[in-house]
Short mmCIF file of C-alpha atoms in Angstrom, two decimals:
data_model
loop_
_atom_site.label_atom_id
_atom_site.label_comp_id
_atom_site.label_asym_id
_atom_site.label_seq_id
_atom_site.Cartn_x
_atom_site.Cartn_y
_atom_site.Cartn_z
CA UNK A 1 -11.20 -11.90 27.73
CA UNK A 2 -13.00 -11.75 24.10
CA UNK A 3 -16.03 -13.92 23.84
CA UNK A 4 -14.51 -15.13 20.51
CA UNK A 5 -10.60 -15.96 20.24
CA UNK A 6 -8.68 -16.63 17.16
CA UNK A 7 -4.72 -16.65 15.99
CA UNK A 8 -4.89 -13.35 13.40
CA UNK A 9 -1.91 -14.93 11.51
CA UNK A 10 -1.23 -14.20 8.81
CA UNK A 11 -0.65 -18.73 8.07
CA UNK A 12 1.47 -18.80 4.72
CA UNK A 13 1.44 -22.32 3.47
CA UNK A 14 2.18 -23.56 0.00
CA UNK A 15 -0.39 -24.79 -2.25
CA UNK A 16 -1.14 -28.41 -1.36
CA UNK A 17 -0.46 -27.84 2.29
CA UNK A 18 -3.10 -28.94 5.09
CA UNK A 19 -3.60 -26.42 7.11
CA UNK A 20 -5.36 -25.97 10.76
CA UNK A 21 -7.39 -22.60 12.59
CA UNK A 22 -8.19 -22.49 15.93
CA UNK A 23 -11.22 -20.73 18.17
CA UNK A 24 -11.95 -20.84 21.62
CA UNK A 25 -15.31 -19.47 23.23
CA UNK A 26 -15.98 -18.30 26.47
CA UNK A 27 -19.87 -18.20 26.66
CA UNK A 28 -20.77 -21.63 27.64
CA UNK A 29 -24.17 -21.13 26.61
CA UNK A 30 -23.60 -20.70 22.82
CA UNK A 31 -25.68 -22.79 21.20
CA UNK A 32 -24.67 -22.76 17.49
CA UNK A 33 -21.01 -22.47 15.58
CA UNK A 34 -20.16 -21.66 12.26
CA UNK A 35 -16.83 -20.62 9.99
CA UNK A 36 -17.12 -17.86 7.65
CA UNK A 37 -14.86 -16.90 4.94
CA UNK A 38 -14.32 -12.80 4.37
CA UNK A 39 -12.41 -11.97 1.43
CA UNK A 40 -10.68 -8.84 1.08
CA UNK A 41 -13.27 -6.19 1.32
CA UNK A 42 -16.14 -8.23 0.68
CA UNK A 43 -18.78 -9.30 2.97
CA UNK A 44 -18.24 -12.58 5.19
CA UNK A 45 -20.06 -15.70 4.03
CA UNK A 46 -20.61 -19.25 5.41
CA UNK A 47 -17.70 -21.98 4.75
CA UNK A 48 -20.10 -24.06 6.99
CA UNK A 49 -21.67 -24.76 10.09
CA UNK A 50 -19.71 -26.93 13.14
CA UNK A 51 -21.47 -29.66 14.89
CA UNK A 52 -21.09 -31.26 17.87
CA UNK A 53 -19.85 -34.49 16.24
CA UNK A 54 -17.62 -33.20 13.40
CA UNK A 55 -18.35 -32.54 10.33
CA UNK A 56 -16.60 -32.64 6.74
CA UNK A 57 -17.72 -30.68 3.32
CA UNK A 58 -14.88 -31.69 0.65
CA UNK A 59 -11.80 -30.65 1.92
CA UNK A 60 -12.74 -28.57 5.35
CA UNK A 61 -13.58 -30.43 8.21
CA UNK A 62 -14.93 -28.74 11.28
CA UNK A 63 -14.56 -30.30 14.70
CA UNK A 64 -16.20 -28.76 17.92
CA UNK A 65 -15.46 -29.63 21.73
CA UNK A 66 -17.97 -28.08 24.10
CA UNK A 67 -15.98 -29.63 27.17
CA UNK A 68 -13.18 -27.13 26.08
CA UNK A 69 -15.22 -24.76 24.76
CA UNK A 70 -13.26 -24.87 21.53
CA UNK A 71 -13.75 -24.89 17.37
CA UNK A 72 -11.00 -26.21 14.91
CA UNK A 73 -10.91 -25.96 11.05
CA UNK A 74 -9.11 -28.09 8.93
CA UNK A 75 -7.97 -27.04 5.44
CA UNK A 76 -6.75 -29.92 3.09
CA UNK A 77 -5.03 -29.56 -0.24
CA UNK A 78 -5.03 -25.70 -0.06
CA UNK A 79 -5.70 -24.18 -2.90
CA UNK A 80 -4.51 -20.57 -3.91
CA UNK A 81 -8.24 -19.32 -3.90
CA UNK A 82 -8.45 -20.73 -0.06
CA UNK A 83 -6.64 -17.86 0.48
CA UNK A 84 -9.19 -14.97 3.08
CA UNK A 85 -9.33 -14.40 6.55
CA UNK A 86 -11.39 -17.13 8.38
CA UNK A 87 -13.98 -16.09 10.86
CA UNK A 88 -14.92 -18.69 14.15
CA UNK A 89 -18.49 -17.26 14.79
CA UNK A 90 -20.87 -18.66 17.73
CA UNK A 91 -24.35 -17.70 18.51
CA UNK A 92 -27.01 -18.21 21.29
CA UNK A 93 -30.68 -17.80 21.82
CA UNK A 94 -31.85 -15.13 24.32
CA UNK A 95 -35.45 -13.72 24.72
CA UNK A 96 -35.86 -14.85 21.08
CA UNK A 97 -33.06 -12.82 20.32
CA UNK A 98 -30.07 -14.76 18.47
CA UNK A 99 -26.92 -13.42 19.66
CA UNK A 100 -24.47 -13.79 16.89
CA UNK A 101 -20.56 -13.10 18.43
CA UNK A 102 -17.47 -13.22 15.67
CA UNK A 103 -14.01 -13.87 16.27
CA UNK A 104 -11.44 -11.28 14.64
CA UNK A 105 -10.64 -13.80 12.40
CA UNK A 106 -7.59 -15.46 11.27
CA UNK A 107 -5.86 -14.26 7.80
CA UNK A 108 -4.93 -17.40 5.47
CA UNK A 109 -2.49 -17.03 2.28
CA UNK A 110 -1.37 -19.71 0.36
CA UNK A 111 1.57 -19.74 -1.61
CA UNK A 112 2.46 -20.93 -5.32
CA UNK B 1 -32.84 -13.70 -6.91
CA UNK B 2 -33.44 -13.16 -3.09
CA UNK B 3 -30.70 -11.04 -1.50
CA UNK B 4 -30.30 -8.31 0.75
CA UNK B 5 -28.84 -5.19 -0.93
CA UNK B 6 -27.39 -2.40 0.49
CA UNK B 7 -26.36 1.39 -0.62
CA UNK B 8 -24.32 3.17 -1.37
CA UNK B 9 -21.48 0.85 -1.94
CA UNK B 10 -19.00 3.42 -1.25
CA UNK B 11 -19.75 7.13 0.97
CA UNK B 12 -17.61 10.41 1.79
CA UNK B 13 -18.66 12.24 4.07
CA UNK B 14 -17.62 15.36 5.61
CA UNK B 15 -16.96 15.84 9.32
CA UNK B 16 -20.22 16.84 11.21
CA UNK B 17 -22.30 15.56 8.11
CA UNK B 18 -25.51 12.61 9.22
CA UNK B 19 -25.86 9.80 6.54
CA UNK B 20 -27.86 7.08 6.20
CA UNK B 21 -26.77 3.52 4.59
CA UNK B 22 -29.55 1.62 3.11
CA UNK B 23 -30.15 -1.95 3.37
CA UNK B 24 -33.06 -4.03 1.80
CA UNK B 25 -34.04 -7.67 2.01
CA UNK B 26 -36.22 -9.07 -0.41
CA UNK B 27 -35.89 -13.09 1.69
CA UNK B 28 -38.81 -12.43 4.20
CA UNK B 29 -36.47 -12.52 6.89
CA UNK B 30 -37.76 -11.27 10.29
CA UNK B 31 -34.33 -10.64 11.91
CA UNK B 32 -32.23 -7.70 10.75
CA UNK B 33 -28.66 -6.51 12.17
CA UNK B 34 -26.36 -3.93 11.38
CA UNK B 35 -22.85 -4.91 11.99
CA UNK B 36 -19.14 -2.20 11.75
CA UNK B 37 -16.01 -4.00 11.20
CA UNK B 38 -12.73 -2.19 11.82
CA UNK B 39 -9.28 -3.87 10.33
CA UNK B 40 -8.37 -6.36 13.29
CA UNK B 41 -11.55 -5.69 15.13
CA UNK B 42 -13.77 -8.19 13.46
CA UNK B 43 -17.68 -7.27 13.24
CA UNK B 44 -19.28 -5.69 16.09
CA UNK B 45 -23.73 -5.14 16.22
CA UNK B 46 -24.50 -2.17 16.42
CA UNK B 47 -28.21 -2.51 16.19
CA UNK B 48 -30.61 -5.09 15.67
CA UNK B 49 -34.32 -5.77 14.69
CA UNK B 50 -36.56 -8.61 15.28
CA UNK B 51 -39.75 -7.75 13.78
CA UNK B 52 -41.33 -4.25 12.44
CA UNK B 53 -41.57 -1.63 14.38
CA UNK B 54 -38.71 -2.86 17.06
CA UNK B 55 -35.05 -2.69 17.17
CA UNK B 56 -32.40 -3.09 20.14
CA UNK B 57 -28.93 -1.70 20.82
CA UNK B 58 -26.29 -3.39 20.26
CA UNK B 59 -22.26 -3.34 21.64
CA UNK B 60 -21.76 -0.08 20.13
CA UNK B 61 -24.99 2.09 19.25
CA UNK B 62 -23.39 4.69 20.60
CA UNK B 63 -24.02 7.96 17.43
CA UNK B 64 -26.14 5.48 15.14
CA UNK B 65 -29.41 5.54 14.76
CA UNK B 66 -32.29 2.99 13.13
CA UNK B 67 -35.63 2.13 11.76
CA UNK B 68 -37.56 -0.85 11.06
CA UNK B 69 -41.01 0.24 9.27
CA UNK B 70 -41.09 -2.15 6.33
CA UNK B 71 -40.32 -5.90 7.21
CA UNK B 72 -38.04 -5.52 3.72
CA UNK B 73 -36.21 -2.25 5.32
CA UNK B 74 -33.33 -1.63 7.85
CA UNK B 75 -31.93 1.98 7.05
CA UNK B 76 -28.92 2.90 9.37
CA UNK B 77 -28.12 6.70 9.81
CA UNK B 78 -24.45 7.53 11.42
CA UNK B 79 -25.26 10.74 12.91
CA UNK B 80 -22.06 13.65 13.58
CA UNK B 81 -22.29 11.97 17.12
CA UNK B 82 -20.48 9.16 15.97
CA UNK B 83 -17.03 9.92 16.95
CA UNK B 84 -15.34 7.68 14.62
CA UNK B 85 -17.48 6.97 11.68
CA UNK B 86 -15.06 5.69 8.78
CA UNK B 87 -15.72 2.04 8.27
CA UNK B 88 -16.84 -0.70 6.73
CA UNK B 89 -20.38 -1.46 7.48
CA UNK B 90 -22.48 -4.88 6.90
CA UNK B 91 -26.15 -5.56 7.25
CA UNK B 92 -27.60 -8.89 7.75
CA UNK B 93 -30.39 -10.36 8.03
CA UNK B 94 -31.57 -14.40 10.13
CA UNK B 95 -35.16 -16.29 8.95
CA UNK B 96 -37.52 -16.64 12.06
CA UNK B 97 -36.11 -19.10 14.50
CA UNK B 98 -38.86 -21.43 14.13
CA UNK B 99 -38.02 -22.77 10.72
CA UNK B 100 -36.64 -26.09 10.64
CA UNK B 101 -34.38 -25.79 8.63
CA UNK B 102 -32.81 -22.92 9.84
CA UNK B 103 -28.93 -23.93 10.73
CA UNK B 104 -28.59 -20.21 12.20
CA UNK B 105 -26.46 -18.41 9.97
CA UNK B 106 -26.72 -14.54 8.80
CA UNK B 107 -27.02 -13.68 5.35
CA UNK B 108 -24.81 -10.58 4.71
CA UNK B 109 -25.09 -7.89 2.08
CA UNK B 110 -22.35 -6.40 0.55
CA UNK B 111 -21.25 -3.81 2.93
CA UNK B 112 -21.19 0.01 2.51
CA UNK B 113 -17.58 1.68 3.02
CA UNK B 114 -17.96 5.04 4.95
CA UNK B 115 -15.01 7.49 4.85
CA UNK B 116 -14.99 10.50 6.70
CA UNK B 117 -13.11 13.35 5.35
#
């Protein structure tokens, strides 16, 4: 089982649509939970971090449930620059060491 | 601007052939990682550094190679062990753990694109 599990997709939705990811994680000790964004051959960078109870920045909202060991994202409104593979990462401490595990990520295209 | 910046942008190399992908970070980060991502295969560590002079393997050191000399310094060298060298590769770099503020992201550079011909 990967430490880090995601729908690939491709989700085609039409501009406006709301639109929802999914990540479950099988390390109960992670500590810390983030979505990236990747863009097509570009380097990944933070949409935002998760916390435990929910958070919101415009029109994503990030929800995390450590009971089920699972991360949602929800995408309002989409816009046609939304559109880039969305990565669920989580990350733990160990020996001072931050472990830092990504998901394979989960391609989003929205339509005109 | 603080960043971490990494060369080349784009490689070729020939079969058999070591190279070495830079990567510098000018944000006084102690943490440094060098990550491979493969279509579908999302980013895998490959090694890591938490101060000078130190470095770990990661998941898949296996035909890499690293150094950590210079806090600002993380040089990566894919050595003709590496079975199956062509992708993309990301470095990244984490503050110390003890800042406050710290949420615990990595800040990426721009990746280096190996091909090997």
């Amino acid at each position: 089982r990967k430490e880090v599990e995601q729908d690939p997709g491709p989700f085609n939705v039409p501009e406006g649509a709301t639109v929802a990811f999914n990540c479950t994680y099988s390390n109960s000790a992670s500590q810390s939970f983030f979505w990236y964004r990747q863009d097509c051959r570009k380097e990944p960078k933070l949409l935002m971090s998760v916390y435990s109870s929910g958070n919101e920045d415009g029109r994503f909202t990030a929800q995390l449930n450590r009971a089920s060991q699972y991360i949602s994202l929800l995408i309002r409104d989409s816009k046609l620059s939304d559109s880039a593979t969305y990565l669920c990462v989580v990350s733990h401490y160990s020996g001072g060491y931050q472990k830092v595990t990504f998901g394979t990520g989960t391609k989003l295209q929205v339509i005109p | 601007d603080g960043g971490i910046t990494q060369s080349p942008k784009y490689l070729f190399r020939k079969e058999g052939q070591n190279v070495t992908l830079s990567c510098e970070q000018n944000l006084n980060h102690d943490a440094m990682y060098w990550y491979r991502q493969d279509p579908g295969q999302g980013l895998r560590l490959i090694y890591y550094s938490q101060i000078v002079n130190d470095f770990q393997k990661g998941d898949i050191a296996e035909g890499y190679s690293v150094s950590r000399e210079k806090k600002e310094s993380f040089p990566l060298t894919v050595t003709s062990a590496q079975k199956n060298p062509t992708a993309f590769y990301l470095c990244a770099s984490s503050p110390p753990l003890r800042l406050a503020v710290y949420t615990g992201e990595l800040f990426f550079g721009e990746g280096s694109r190996l091909t090997v011909l």
